[in-house]
XYZ file of C-alpha atoms in Angstrom:
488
model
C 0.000 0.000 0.000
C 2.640 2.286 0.538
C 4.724 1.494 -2.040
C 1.420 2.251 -4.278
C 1.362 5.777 -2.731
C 4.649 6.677 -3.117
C 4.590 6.519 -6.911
C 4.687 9.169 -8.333
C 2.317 7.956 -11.769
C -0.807 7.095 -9.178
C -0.484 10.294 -7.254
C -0.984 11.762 -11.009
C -3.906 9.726 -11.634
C -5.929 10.645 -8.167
C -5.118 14.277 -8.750
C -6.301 14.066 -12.021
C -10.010 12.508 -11.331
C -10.322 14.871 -7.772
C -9.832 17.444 -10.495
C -12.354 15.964 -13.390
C -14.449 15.155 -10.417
C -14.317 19.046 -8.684
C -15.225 20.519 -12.669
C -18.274 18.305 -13.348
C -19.227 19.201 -9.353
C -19.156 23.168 -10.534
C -20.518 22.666 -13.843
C -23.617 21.083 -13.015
C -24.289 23.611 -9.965
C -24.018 26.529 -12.796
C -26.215 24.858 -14.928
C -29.060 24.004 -12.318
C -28.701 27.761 -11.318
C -29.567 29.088 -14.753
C -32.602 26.992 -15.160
C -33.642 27.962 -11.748
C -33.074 31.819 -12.474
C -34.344 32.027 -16.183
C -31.403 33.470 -17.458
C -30.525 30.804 -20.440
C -30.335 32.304 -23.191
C -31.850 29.305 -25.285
C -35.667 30.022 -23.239
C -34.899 33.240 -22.297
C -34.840 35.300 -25.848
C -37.574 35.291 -28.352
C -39.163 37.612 -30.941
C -42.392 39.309 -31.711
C -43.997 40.734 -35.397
C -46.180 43.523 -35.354
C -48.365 43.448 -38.136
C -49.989 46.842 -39.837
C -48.223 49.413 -37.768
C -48.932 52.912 -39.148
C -46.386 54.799 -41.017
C -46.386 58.614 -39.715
C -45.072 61.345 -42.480
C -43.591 64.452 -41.076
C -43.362 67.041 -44.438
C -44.762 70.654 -45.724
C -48.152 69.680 -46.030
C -49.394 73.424 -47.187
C -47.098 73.204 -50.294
C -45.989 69.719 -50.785
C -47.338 66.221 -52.104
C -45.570 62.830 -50.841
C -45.959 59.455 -52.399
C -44.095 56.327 -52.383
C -44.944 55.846 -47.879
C -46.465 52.799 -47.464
C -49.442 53.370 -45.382
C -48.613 50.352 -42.736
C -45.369 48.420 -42.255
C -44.740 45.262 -40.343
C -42.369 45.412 -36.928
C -40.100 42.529 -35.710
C -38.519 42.465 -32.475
C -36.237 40.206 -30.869
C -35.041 40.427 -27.551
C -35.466 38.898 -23.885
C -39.305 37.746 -23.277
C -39.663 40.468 -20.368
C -38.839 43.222 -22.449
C -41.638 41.525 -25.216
C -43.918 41.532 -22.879
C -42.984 44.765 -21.459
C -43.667 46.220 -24.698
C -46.825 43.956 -25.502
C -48.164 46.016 -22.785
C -46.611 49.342 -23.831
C -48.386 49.200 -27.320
C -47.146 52.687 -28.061
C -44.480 51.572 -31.078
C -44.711 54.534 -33.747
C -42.859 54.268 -37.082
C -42.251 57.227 -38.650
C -40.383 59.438 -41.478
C -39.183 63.188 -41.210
C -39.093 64.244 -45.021
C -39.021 68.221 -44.009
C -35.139 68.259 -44.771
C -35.600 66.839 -48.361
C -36.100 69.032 -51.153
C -38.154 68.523 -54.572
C -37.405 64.651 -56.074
C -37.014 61.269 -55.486
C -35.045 60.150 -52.161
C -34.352 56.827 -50.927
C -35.559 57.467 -46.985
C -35.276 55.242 -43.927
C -37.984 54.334 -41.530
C -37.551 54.898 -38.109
C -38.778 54.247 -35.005
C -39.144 55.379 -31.467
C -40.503 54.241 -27.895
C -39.179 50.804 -28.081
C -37.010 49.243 -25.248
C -33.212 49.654 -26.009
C -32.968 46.004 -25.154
C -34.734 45.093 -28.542
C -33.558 44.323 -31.744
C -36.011 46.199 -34.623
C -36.614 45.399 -38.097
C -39.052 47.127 -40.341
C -40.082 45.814 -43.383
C -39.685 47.513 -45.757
C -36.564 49.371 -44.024
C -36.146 51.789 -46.600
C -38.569 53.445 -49.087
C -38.638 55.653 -52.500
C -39.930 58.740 -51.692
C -41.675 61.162 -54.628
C -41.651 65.365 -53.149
C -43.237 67.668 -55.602
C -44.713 71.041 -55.234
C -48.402 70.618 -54.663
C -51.114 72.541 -56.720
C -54.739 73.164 -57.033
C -56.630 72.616 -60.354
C -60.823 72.659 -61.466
C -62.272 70.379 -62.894
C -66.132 69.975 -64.317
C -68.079 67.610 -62.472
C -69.942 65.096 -63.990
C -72.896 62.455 -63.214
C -72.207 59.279 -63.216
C -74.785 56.344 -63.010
C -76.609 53.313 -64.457
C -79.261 54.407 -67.156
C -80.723 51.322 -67.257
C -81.494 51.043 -63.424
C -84.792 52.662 -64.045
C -88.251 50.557 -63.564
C -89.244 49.582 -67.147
C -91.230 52.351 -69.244
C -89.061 55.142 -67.243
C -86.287 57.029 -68.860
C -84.082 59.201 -66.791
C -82.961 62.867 -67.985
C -80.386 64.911 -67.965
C -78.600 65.250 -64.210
C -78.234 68.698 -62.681
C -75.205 68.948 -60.736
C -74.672 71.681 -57.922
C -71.792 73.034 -57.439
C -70.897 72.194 -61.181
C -67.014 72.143 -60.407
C -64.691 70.890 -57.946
C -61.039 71.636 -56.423
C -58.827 69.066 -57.135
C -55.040 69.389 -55.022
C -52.413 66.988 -55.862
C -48.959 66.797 -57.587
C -48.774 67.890 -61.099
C -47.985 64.886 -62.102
C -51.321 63.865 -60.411
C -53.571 66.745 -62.025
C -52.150 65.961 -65.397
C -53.807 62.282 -65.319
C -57.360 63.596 -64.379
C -59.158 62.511 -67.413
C -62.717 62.301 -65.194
C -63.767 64.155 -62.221
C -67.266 62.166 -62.051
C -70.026 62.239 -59.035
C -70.887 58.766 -58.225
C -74.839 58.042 -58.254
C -76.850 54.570 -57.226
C -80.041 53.961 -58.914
C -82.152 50.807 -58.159
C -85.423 50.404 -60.144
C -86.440 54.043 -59.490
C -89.623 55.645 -60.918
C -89.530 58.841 -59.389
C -86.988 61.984 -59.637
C -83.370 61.475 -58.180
C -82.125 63.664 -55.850
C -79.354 63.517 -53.331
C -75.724 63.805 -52.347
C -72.725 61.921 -54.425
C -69.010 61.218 -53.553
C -66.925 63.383 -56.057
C -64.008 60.859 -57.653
C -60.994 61.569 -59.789
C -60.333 59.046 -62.465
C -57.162 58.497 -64.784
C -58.395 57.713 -68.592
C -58.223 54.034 -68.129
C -61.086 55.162 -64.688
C -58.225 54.146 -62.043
C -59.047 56.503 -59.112
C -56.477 58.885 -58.305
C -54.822 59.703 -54.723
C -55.689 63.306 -54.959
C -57.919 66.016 -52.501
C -61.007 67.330 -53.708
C -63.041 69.901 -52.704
C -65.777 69.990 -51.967
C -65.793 66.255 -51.112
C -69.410 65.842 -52.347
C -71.603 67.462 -54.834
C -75.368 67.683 -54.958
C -77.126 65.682 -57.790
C -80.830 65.741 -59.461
C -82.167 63.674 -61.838
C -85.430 64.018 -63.512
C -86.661 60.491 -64.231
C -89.580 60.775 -67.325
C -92.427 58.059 -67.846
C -92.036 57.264 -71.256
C -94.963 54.614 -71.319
C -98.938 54.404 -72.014
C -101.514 52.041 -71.340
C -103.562 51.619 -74.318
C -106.776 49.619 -74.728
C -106.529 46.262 -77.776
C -109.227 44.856 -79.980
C -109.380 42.105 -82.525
C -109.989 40.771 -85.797
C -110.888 37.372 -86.621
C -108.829 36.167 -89.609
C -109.270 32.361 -91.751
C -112.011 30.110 -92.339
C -113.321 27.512 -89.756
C -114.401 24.146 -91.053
C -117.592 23.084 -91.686
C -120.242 21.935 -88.856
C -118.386 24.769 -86.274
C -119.123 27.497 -84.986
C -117.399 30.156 -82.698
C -119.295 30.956 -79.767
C -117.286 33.417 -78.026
C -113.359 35.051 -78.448
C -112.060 37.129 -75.966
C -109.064 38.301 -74.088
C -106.793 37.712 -71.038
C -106.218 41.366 -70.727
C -107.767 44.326 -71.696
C -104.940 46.665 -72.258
C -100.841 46.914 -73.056
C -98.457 49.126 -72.074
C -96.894 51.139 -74.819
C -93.104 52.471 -74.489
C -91.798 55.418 -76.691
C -90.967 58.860 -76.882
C -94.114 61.737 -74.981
C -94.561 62.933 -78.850
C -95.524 59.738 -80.210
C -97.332 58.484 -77.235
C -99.551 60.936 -77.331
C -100.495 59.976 -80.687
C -101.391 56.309 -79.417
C -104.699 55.953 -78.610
C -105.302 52.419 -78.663
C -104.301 49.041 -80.931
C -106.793 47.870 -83.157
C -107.221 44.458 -85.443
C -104.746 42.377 -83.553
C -105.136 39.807 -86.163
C -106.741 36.184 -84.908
C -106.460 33.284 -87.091
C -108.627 30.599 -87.066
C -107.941 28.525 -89.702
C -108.135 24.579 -88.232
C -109.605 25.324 -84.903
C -112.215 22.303 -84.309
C -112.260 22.766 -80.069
C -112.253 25.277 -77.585
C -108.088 26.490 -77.650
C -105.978 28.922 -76.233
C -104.105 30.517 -78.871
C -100.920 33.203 -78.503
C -100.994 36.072 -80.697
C -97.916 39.086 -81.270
C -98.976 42.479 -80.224
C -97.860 44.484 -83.236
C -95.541 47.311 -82.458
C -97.027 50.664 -84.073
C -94.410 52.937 -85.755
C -92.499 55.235 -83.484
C -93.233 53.383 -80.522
C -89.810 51.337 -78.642
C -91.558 48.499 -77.355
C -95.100 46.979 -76.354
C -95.130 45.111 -72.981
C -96.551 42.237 -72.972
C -94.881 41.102 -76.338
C -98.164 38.497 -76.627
C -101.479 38.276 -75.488
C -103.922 34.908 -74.965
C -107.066 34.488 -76.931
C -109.588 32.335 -75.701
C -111.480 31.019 -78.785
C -114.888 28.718 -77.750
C -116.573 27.153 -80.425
C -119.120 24.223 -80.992
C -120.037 21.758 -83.557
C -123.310 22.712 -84.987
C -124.510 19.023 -84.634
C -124.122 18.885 -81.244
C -126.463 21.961 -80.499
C -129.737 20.317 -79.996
C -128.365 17.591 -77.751
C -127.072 20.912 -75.717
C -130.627 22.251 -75.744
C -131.832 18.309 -74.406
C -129.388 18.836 -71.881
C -130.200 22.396 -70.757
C -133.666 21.116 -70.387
C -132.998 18.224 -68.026
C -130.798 20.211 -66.129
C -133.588 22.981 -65.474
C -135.632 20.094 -64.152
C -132.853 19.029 -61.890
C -131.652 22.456 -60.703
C -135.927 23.235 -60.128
C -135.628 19.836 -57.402
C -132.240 21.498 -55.673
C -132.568 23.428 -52.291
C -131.709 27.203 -52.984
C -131.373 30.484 -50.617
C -133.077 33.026 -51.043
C -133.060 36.518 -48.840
C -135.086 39.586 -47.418
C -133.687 42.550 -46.201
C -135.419 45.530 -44.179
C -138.517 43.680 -42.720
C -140.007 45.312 -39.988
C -139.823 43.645 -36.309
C -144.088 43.770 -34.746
C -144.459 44.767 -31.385
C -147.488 42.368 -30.028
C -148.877 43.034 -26.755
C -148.009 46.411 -26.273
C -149.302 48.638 -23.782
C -151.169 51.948 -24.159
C -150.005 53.336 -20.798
C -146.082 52.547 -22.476
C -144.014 54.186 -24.775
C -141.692 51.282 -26.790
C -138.563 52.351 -28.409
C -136.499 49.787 -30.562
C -132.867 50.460 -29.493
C -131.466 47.788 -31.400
C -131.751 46.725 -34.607
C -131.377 49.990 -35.791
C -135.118 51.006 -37.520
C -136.727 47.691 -35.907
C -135.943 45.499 -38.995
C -133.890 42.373 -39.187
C -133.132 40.086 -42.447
C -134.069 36.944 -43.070
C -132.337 34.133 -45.297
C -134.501 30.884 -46.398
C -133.568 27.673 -47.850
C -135.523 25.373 -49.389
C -136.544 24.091 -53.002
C -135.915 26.466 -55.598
C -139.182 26.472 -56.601
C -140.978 27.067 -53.246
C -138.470 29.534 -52.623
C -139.291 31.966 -56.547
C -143.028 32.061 -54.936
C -142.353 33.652 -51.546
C -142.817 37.391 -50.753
C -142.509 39.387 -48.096
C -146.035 39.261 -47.447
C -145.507 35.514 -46.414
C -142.572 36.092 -43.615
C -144.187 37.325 -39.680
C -141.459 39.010 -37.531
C -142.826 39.335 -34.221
C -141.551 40.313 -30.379
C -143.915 39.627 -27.843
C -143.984 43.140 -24.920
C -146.501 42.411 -23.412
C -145.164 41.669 -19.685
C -142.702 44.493 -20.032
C -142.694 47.079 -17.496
C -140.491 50.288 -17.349
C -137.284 50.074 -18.527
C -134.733 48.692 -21.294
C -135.083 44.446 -22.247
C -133.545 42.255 -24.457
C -136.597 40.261 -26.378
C -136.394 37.135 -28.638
C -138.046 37.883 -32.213
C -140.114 35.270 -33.111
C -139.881 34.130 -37.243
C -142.596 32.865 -38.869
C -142.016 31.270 -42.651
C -144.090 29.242 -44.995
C -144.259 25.180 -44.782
C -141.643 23.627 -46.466
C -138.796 26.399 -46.050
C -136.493 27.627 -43.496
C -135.910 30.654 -42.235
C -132.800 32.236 -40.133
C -132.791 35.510 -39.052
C -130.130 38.301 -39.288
C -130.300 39.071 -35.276
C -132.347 37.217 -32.884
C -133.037 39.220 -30.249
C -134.041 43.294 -30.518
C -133.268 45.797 -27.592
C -136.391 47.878 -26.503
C -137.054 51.107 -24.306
C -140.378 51.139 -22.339
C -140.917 54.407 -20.758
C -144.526 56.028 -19.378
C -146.592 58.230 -21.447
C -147.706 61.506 -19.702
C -151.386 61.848 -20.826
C -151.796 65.560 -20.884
C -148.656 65.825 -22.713
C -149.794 63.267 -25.100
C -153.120 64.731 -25.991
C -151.702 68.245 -26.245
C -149.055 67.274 -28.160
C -150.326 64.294 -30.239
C -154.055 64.780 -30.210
C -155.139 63.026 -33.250
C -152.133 60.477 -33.265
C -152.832 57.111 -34.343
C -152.112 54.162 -32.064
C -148.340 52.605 -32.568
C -147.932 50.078 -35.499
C -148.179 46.773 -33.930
C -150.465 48.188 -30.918
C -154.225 47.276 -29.816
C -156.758 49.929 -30.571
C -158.295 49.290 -27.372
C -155.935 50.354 -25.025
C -157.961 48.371 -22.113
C -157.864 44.697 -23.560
C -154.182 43.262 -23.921
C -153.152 42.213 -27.576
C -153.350 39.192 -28.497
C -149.543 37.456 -29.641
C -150.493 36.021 -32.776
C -152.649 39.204 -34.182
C -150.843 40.277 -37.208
C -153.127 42.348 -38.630
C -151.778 45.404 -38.858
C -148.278 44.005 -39.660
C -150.377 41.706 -42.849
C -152.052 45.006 -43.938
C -148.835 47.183 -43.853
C -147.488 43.979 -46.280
C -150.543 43.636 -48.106
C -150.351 47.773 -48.944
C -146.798 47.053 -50.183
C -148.126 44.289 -52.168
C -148.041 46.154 -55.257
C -144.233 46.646 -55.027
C -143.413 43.148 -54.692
C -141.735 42.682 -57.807
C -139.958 45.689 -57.011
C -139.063 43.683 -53.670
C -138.326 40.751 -54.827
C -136.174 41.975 -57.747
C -134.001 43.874 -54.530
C -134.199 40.785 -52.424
C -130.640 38.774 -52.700
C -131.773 35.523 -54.391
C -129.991 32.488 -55.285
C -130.710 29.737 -57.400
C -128.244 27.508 -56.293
């Protein structure tokens, strides 16, 4: 063992692996202290793009025009992550260009920028743009309108636009003004029928109508524009043209419309009146047809709208017309055996039972009459009048006051009746006898009403309602022909 330790080649070898051993013992503490801390530079730099960042243009904006700035630029920073996020937070990076030291010409500038951490690295792209100076001047130019003719509703024409102010400012470059081959004031028109008027965007245009960077004032212009109806309705007729065959016969031609719109010029509308022998051709028709036929176009006039009308064209074969007649007949038997409605209007409601010590006032229905609808057989129903039909409310318990009454109907055998309200509203109020005789002295008792005021009427007395309908018997046509009636 000793002799071991005093050579000299193994005291060598243990001082060299103490040593190996005392490096790896530091190395590893260094490393484990970084991770701890954060401060490897592997996780502890990163970068960051700004997209769209405003470019700010510092120049002599009274007398001078700039192009060739971009508008927006995009921002890259690298750096450590707390200074990202420091300025993340921030959010006050400005880019920017100072051309006020530049004089008339093109100049190759840099971008700059300012309030960004010193600890960042910045790239702008692009870093370095052209930049155009020139002298800036003022220039006017003739407004025009500028819209869609042909976004007018059909038969409508629109005019000649009146534009207020008439001309405009335009301030650019010279190089700008001299491409201005349109100043033009933009209109929208969707299917309009009446006169235009309202405010337009003013817009410079190069010849080729590329809209030029340039300042215009004023911005917008005021624009009218008269739109004209330049159509005409106008009423058709026609003409029956060819030869139909033998054994048919035309019963009837006529129309789907009545009129067509005529489009043209005032002068020559006014000229139209209507459009006359629209030829029909029946040549070969043996049935009942449909058949299209061109509206002809008179002279002068754009357009007719529609283009074609329908003709209906009914005919018959001749041999066929008395087995129609056989048929009409056994139909007018049938139709005689169908139920059918027939109706009255304005028949008077009889108060039975009234009182002479009373006053009765029909509140409701207004006059005291009611309709009346029957059914029954056709027949039965072409023979009733009004004489046939009692409308009756029975008063005769009422007492002072206002009382909802049923109304009674009364119709021939065979038929039945419904009535238009089924209940009337009457007043009953006293009469003041003085009063009455002063005031009424010869007046004749109420319709409806006993003439002896002592004995109570009796419910199903309707004489004076039967002689009021037997007086208007002589009008009963005239009733009957006013009466709604249906033969169904």
């Amino acid at each position: 063992m000793d002799r071991l330790l005093n050579n000299p080649w193994i005291m060598k070898i243990i001082a060299l692996l103490l040593a190996l051993m005392l490096y790896l013992s530091v190395s590893i503490d260094n490393q484990d202290t970084n991770t701890i801390l954060g401060t490897s530079k592997s996780s502890g730099t990163g970068t960051e793009t700004i997209t769209n960042v405003p470019v700010e243009v510092s120049y002599d904006q009274d007398n001078m025009i700039i192009s060739g700035v971009p508008d927006t630029v995009n921002v890259t920073l690298e750096g450590s992550k707390s200074a990202l996020q420091q300025e993340k937070l921030k959010q006050d990076l400005e880019v920017y260009v100072d051309l006020n030291n530049y004089g008339l010409g093109e100049h190759q500038v840099e971008l700059q920028h300012r309030n960004i951490s010193d600890r960042l690295d910045v790239k702008i792209d692009p870093q370095v743009v052209t930049v155009s100076i020139e002298n800036q001047q003022s220039q006017e130019f003739p407004v025009e309108a500028s819209f869609d003719k042909n976004q007018v509703k059909k038969g409508y024409k629109a005019g000649s636009a009146q534009i207020s102010p008439e001309t405009v400012t335009v301030t650019g470059a010279k190089s700008q003004l001299s491409q201005v081959a349109y100043v033009k004031a933009l209109v929208e028109l969707d299917n309009v029928s009446k006169d235009v008027n309202e405010q337009a965007e003013v817009v410079a245009f190069d010849k080729n109508l590329n809209k030029l960077d340039v300042s215009i004032e004023p911005e917008v212009v005021n624009v009218t524009i008269p739109i004209e109806n330049r159509s005409k309705k106008v009423p058709i007729s026609l003409e029956q043209t060819g030869t139909l065959g033998e054994g048919i016969e035309i019963t009837g031609i006529s129309l789907d419309r009545d009129e067509v719109t005529v489009i043209g010029e005032k002068d020559v509308l006014d000229s139209i009146s209507s459009i006359d022998n629209i030829p029909v051709d029946v040549t070969g028709i043996s049935k009942t047809s449909d058949i299209k036929v061109d509206v002809p176009v008179p002279e002068g006039v754009d357009s007719v709208q529609p283009k074609q009308v329908t003709v209906s064209v009914k005919v018959k074969k001749l041999d066929e017309e008395a087995e129609e007649e056989t048929d009409a007949e056994e139909t007018s038997v049938a139709e005689e055996e169908k139920d059918g409605k027939k109706s009255f209007e304005s028949l008077s409601v009889t108060l039975n039972g009234q009182n002479s010590k009373y006053r009765y006032e029909i509140l409701s229905p207004k006059n005291g009459v009611v309709g009346v609808d029957l059914l029954g057989p056709q027949q039965q129903l072409r023979n009733v009048t009004r004489s046939d039909i009692s409308i009756t409310a029975n008063v005769a318990r009422l007492t002072p006051g206002e009382f909802s009454v049923p109304i009674s109907l009364t119709v021939p055998n065979g038929v039945e009746g419904t009535l238009s309200t089924k209940t009337l509203r009457v007043k009953v109020s006293e009469k003041n006898p003085s009063n009455e005789e002063e005031q009424n002295p010869s007046e004749p008792p109420e319709e409806g009403g006993n003439n002896n005021p002592d004995e109570p009427s009796d419910p199903s007395d309707n004489t004076g309602s039967n002689e009021e309908d037997e007086g208007n018997g002589d009008n009963g046509a005239n009733d009957e022909e006013n009466d709604s009636s249906s033969a169904n």
